[in-house]
């Protein structure tokens, strides 16, 4: 009888151990940031070209217990990498140990949620990005942005500051950014500034839209971005890639 009891207990313990291993294995793989919320405002990253926006972030939870966090949230878009290890704690949460601290991911509806104060990031199995790595190749191509009202190039002149809003499928959404973008538009030229970095663009006014491109760029990549004015006085900036949002700017008071 004792022998049967011991065998039974060993079987139960083995089943528990295997179940724990399977649960941990279920979480291994790559998890992509698909949604971010700040102060109650939620932005879905579905369908956006996150490579171009420099907002792509994902976590690789490897079956051997190692982990890697990667993101291209740099001015240049070059990926940064942070190595660590992961495990499941007693609450069923995924804890990732990094040299600078611990990241805790909470499983929820098939996703993994990271909460840091008012900021919530949601990670999922599927990559939400839409990739369009090449600009349009037609020389001086200008793609209309719905709602433009500019009648003359002078309407664009002045200093514009990023408003913290984007336009997606006609709907405005707030977006958090640690750095403001400043556009200074003068006849035939535009200055683009982010933090301490400033770049110049040549501009062309056509069909009520201002097209801007880098002077030294190869001819086939002439188009950089286009700008249009809206009825409420805001300025819209679009790279004209499918799925990309329109970034909005406000004009500095004179």
C-alpha positions as a printed NumPy array, in Angstrom:
array([[  0.   ,   0.   ,   0.   ],
       [  2.822,   2.378,   0.927],
       [  4.496,   1.641,  -2.362],
       [  1.329,   2.506,  -4.264],
       [  0.963,   5.735,  -2.262],
       [  4.553,   6.765,  -3.022],
       [  4.074,   6.011,  -6.725],
       [  0.834,   8.02 ,  -6.694],
       [  2.496,  11.021,  -5.015],
       [  5.424,  10.91 ,  -7.427],
       [  2.95 ,  10.864, -10.339],
       [  1.1  ,  13.893,  -8.931],
       [  4.327,  15.846,  -8.37 ],
       [  5.545,  15.005, -11.859],
       [  2.257,  16.22 , -13.337],
       [  2.516,  19.488, -11.403],
       [  6.108,  19.955, -12.547],
       [  5.233,  19.266, -16.185],
       [  2.255,  21.633, -16.002],
       [  4.492,  24.411, -14.668],
       [  7.023,  23.783, -17.413],
       [  4.308,  23.843, -20.066],
       [  2.908,  27.114, -18.699],
       [  6.346,  28.714, -18.88 ],
       [  6.884,  27.353, -22.382],
       [  3.552,  28.839, -23.469],
       [  4.946,  32.331, -22.927],
       [  8.191,  31.806, -24.804],
       [  8.519,  33.588, -28.145],
       [  8.375,  37.165, -29.383],
       [  5.853,  39.623, -27.944],
       [  5.248,  42.909, -29.796],
       [  4.054,  46.168, -28.272],
       [  0.615,  46.634, -29.841],
       [ -0.978,  49.343, -27.731],
       [  0.093,  52.064, -25.33 ],
       [ -1.99 ,  54.107, -22.888],
       [ -1.011,  57.246, -21.002],
       [ -3.26 ,  58.977, -18.501],
       [ -6.331,  57.164, -19.805],
       [ -5.621,  57.965, -23.478],
       [ -5.019,  54.797, -25.525],
       [ -3.203,  54.6  , -28.855],
       [ -3.426,  51.447, -30.961],
       [ -0.301,  50.673, -33.012],
       [ -2.172,  48.409, -35.424],
       [ -1.252,  49.003, -39.065],
       [  1.27 ,  51.79 , -38.405],
       [  4.718,  51.819, -39.955],
       [  6.517,  51.626, -36.62 ],
       [  9.919,  51.417, -38.3  ],
       [  9.427,  54.871, -39.805],
       [  7.92 ,  56.25 , -36.591],
       [ 10.773,  54.807, -34.481],
       [  8.161,  53.32 , -32.133],
       [  8.674,  49.584, -32.617],
       [  9.385,  47.569, -29.473],
       [  9.282,  43.849, -28.778],
       [ 10.385,  41.33 , -26.159],
       [ 11.925,  37.96 , -26.977],
       [ 11.187,  35.445, -24.204],
       [ 13.396,  32.487, -25.033],
       [ 12.717,  28.912, -23.989],
       [ 16.094,  28.71 , -22.237],
       [ 15.04 ,  31.43 , -19.756],
       [ 16.924,  34.28 , -21.405],
       [ 15.137,  37.434, -22.568],
       [ 15.888,  40.39 , -24.812],
       [ 14.096,  43.728, -25.109],
       [ 14.564,  45.508, -28.447],
       [ 13.344,  48.898, -29.644],
       [ 14.208,  51.439, -32.335],
       [ 13.064,  54.474, -30.347],
       [ 16.11 ,  56.513, -31.291],
       [ 16.519,  59.545, -33.563],
       [ 18.379,  57.369, -36.072],
       [ 16.049,  54.374, -35.76 ],
       [ 18.967,  52.1  , -34.843],
       [ 17.786,  49.278, -32.563],
       [ 18.749,  49.197, -28.905],
       [ 18.985,  45.865, -27.086],
       [ 18.714,  44.965, -23.411],
       [ 19.502,  41.414, -22.243],
       [ 18.013,  39.69 , -19.214],
       [ 16.334,  36.529, -17.967],
       [ 12.712,  35.653, -17.311],
       [ 10.619,  33.421, -15.071],
       [  7.057,  33.063, -13.818],
       [  6.38 ,  34.172, -10.242],
       [  3.873,  32.76 ,  -7.793],
       [  1.128,  35.053,  -9.124],
       [  1.501,  33.736, -12.679],
       [  3.159,  36.952, -13.818],
       [  6.221,  37.052, -16.059],
       [  9.191,  38.686, -14.356],
       [ 12.086,  39.789, -16.558],
       [ 15.308,  40.5  , -14.688],
       [ 17.363,  43.239, -16.353],
       [ 20.613,  44.753, -15.01 ],
       [ 18.71 ,  47.921, -14.074],
       [ 15.623,  46.321, -12.528],
       [ 12.655,  44.02 , -13.011],
       [  9.945,  44.234, -15.678],
       [  6.676,  42.55 , -14.674],
       [  4.268,  41.469, -17.414],
       [  0.731,  40.48 , -16.437],
       [ -1.086,  37.96 , -18.689],
       [ -4.466,  39.335, -19.745],
       [ -6.799,  38.137, -22.527],
       [ -3.981,  36.469, -24.44 ],
       [ -1.734,  39.528, -24.158],
       [  0.955,  40.649, -21.715],
       [  0.456,  43.986, -19.959],
       [  3.156,  46.213, -18.497],
       [  2.037,  48.976, -16.144],
       [  4.319,  51.779, -14.975],
       [  2.365,  54.495, -13.199],
       [ -0.128,  56.007, -15.67 ],
       [  1.534,  54.257, -18.609],
       [  0.294,  50.851, -19.793],
       [  1.879,  48.877, -22.623],
       [  0.135,  45.883, -24.173],
       [  2.187,  43.18 , -25.899],
       [  0.8  ,  40.493, -28.221],
       [  2.008,  37.604, -30.333],
       [  1.369,  39.284, -33.686],
       [  3.452,  42.168, -35.02 ],
       [  1.112,  45.176, -35.551],
       [  3.522,  46.992, -37.909],
       [  2.979,  47.644, -41.572],
       [  6.288,  47.885, -43.394],
       [  6.894,  50.207, -46.327],
       [ 10.636,  50.621, -46.373],
       [ 10.846,  52.522, -49.655],
       [  9.495,  55.97 , -50.426],
       [  7.476,  56.579, -53.568],
       [  9.702,  56.417, -56.62 ],
       [  7.805,  58.778, -58.909],
       [  9.735,  62.028, -59.138],
       [  8.124,  64.868, -57.185],
       [  5.042,  62.77 , -56.525],
       [  2.62 ,  64.52 , -54.197],
       [ -0.15 ,  62.565, -52.532],
       [ -3.135,  64.71 , -51.424],
       [ -4.013,  64.852, -47.741],
       [ -7.755,  65.226, -47.264],
       [ -8.792,  68.549, -45.768],
       [ -6.013,  70.827, -47.039],
       [ -7.066,  74.461, -47.478],
       [ -3.834,  76.281, -48.426],
       [ -4.331,  78.728, -51.289],
       [ -0.772,  79.998, -51.535],
       [  2.658,  78.916, -50.356],
       [  2.906,  81.86 , -47.965],
       [  0.178,  80.28 , -45.837],
       [  2.787,  77.759, -44.683],
       [  5.459,  80.286, -43.703],
       [  6.338,  80.572, -40.021],
       [  7.288,  78.382, -37.058],
       [  5.216,  75.301, -36.266],
       [  5.434,  73.1  , -33.159],
       [  4.211,  69.497, -32.803],
       [  0.839,  69.535, -31.048],
       [  0.973,  66.052, -29.511],
       [ -1.835,  64.86 , -31.777],
       [ -2.029,  62.583, -34.793],
       [ -4.75 ,  61.981, -37.329],
       [ -5.627,  58.317, -38.08 ],
       [ -8.418,  57.569, -40.539],
       [ -9.88 ,  61.016, -39.943],
       [ -9.905,  60.704, -36.135],
       [ -7.591,  62.675, -33.855],
       [ -5.643,  60.924, -31.131],
       [ -3.246,  62.26 , -28.542],
       [  0.255,  60.801, -28.505],
       [  2.977,  61.217, -25.921],
       [  6.435,  62.331, -27.084],
       [  9.356,  63.372, -24.914],
       [ 10.663,  65.737, -27.61 ],
       [  8.892,  68.437, -29.567],
       [  9.404,  68.792, -33.292],
       [  9.74 ,  72.328, -34.622],
       [  9.267,  73.195, -38.292],
       [ 10.479,  76.563, -39.588],
       [  9.117,  77.14 , -43.09 ],
       [ 10.629,  79.818, -45.319],
       [ 10.402,  80.378, -49.097],
       [ 11.743,  77.255, -50.782],
       [ 13.212,  75.785, -47.609],
       [ 12.134,  74.088, -44.407],
       [ 14.083,  73.55 , -41.175],
       [ 13.242,  70.422, -39.155],
       [ 14.406,  70.402, -35.512],
       [ 14.193,  67.698, -32.835],
       [ 16.066,  68.45 , -29.615],
       [ 19.597,  69.536, -30.546],
       [ 19.378,  68.097, -34.076],
       [ 18.372,  70.274, -37.024],
       [ 18.006,  69.243, -40.661],
       [ 17.132,  71.287, -43.74 ],
       [ 14.735,  70.405, -46.538],
       [ 13.975,  71.913, -49.929],
       [ 10.267,  72.571, -50.531],
       [  7.964,  72.621, -53.553],
       [  4.432,  74.058, -53.473],
       [  2.016,  72.222, -55.747],
       [ -1.724,  71.467, -55.676],
       [ -2.159,  73.28 , -52.329],
       [  0.399,  70.993, -50.679],
       [  4.015,  71.595, -49.7  ],
       [  6.392,  68.773, -50.555],
       [  9.772,  68.573, -48.815],
       [ 12.855,  66.464, -49.51 ],
       [ 16.519,  66.231, -48.607],
       [ 18.726,  68.13 , -51.048],
       [ 21.409,  65.432, -51.273],
       [ 18.98 ,  62.505, -51.546],
       [ 19.066,  60.344, -54.681],
       [ 16.492,  61.386, -57.255],
       [ 14.344,  58.27 , -56.784],
       [ 13.944,  59.155, -53.1  ],
       [ 13.155,  62.81 , -53.724],
       [  9.989,  62.772, -51.656],
       [ 10.565,  63.045, -47.904],
       [  7.216,  64.249, -46.578],
       [  4.34 ,  66.541, -47.51 ],
       [  2.418,  69.092, -45.508],
       [ -1.14 ,  70.403, -45.736],
       [ -3.2  ,  72.988, -43.863],
       [ -6.518,  72.158, -42.225],
       [ -9.542,  74.362, -41.655],
       [ -8.849,  74.648, -37.921],
       [ -5.431,  76.179, -38.688],
       [ -3.369,  73.087, -37.859],
       [ -0.62 ,  71.775, -40.105],
       [ -0.593,  68.114, -41.136],
       [  2.615,  66.236, -41.942],
       [  2.503,  62.894, -43.744],
       [  5.164,  60.64 , -45.265],
       [  2.449,  59.342, -47.625],
       [  3.107,  55.719, -46.739],
       [  0.059,  53.503, -46.439],
       [ -1.167,  53.167, -42.878],
       [  0.916,  56.062, -41.582],
       [ -0.779,  58.671, -39.373],
       [ -0.716,  62.402, -40.081],
       [  1.249,  64.302, -37.429],
       [ -0.315,  67.617, -36.461],
       [  1.378,  70.95 , -35.655],
       [  0.248,  74.287, -34.305],
       [  1.606,  77.637, -35.429],
       [  3.548,  79.604, -32.839],
       [  1.878,  82.866, -31.822],
       [  3.421,  85.876, -33.522]])
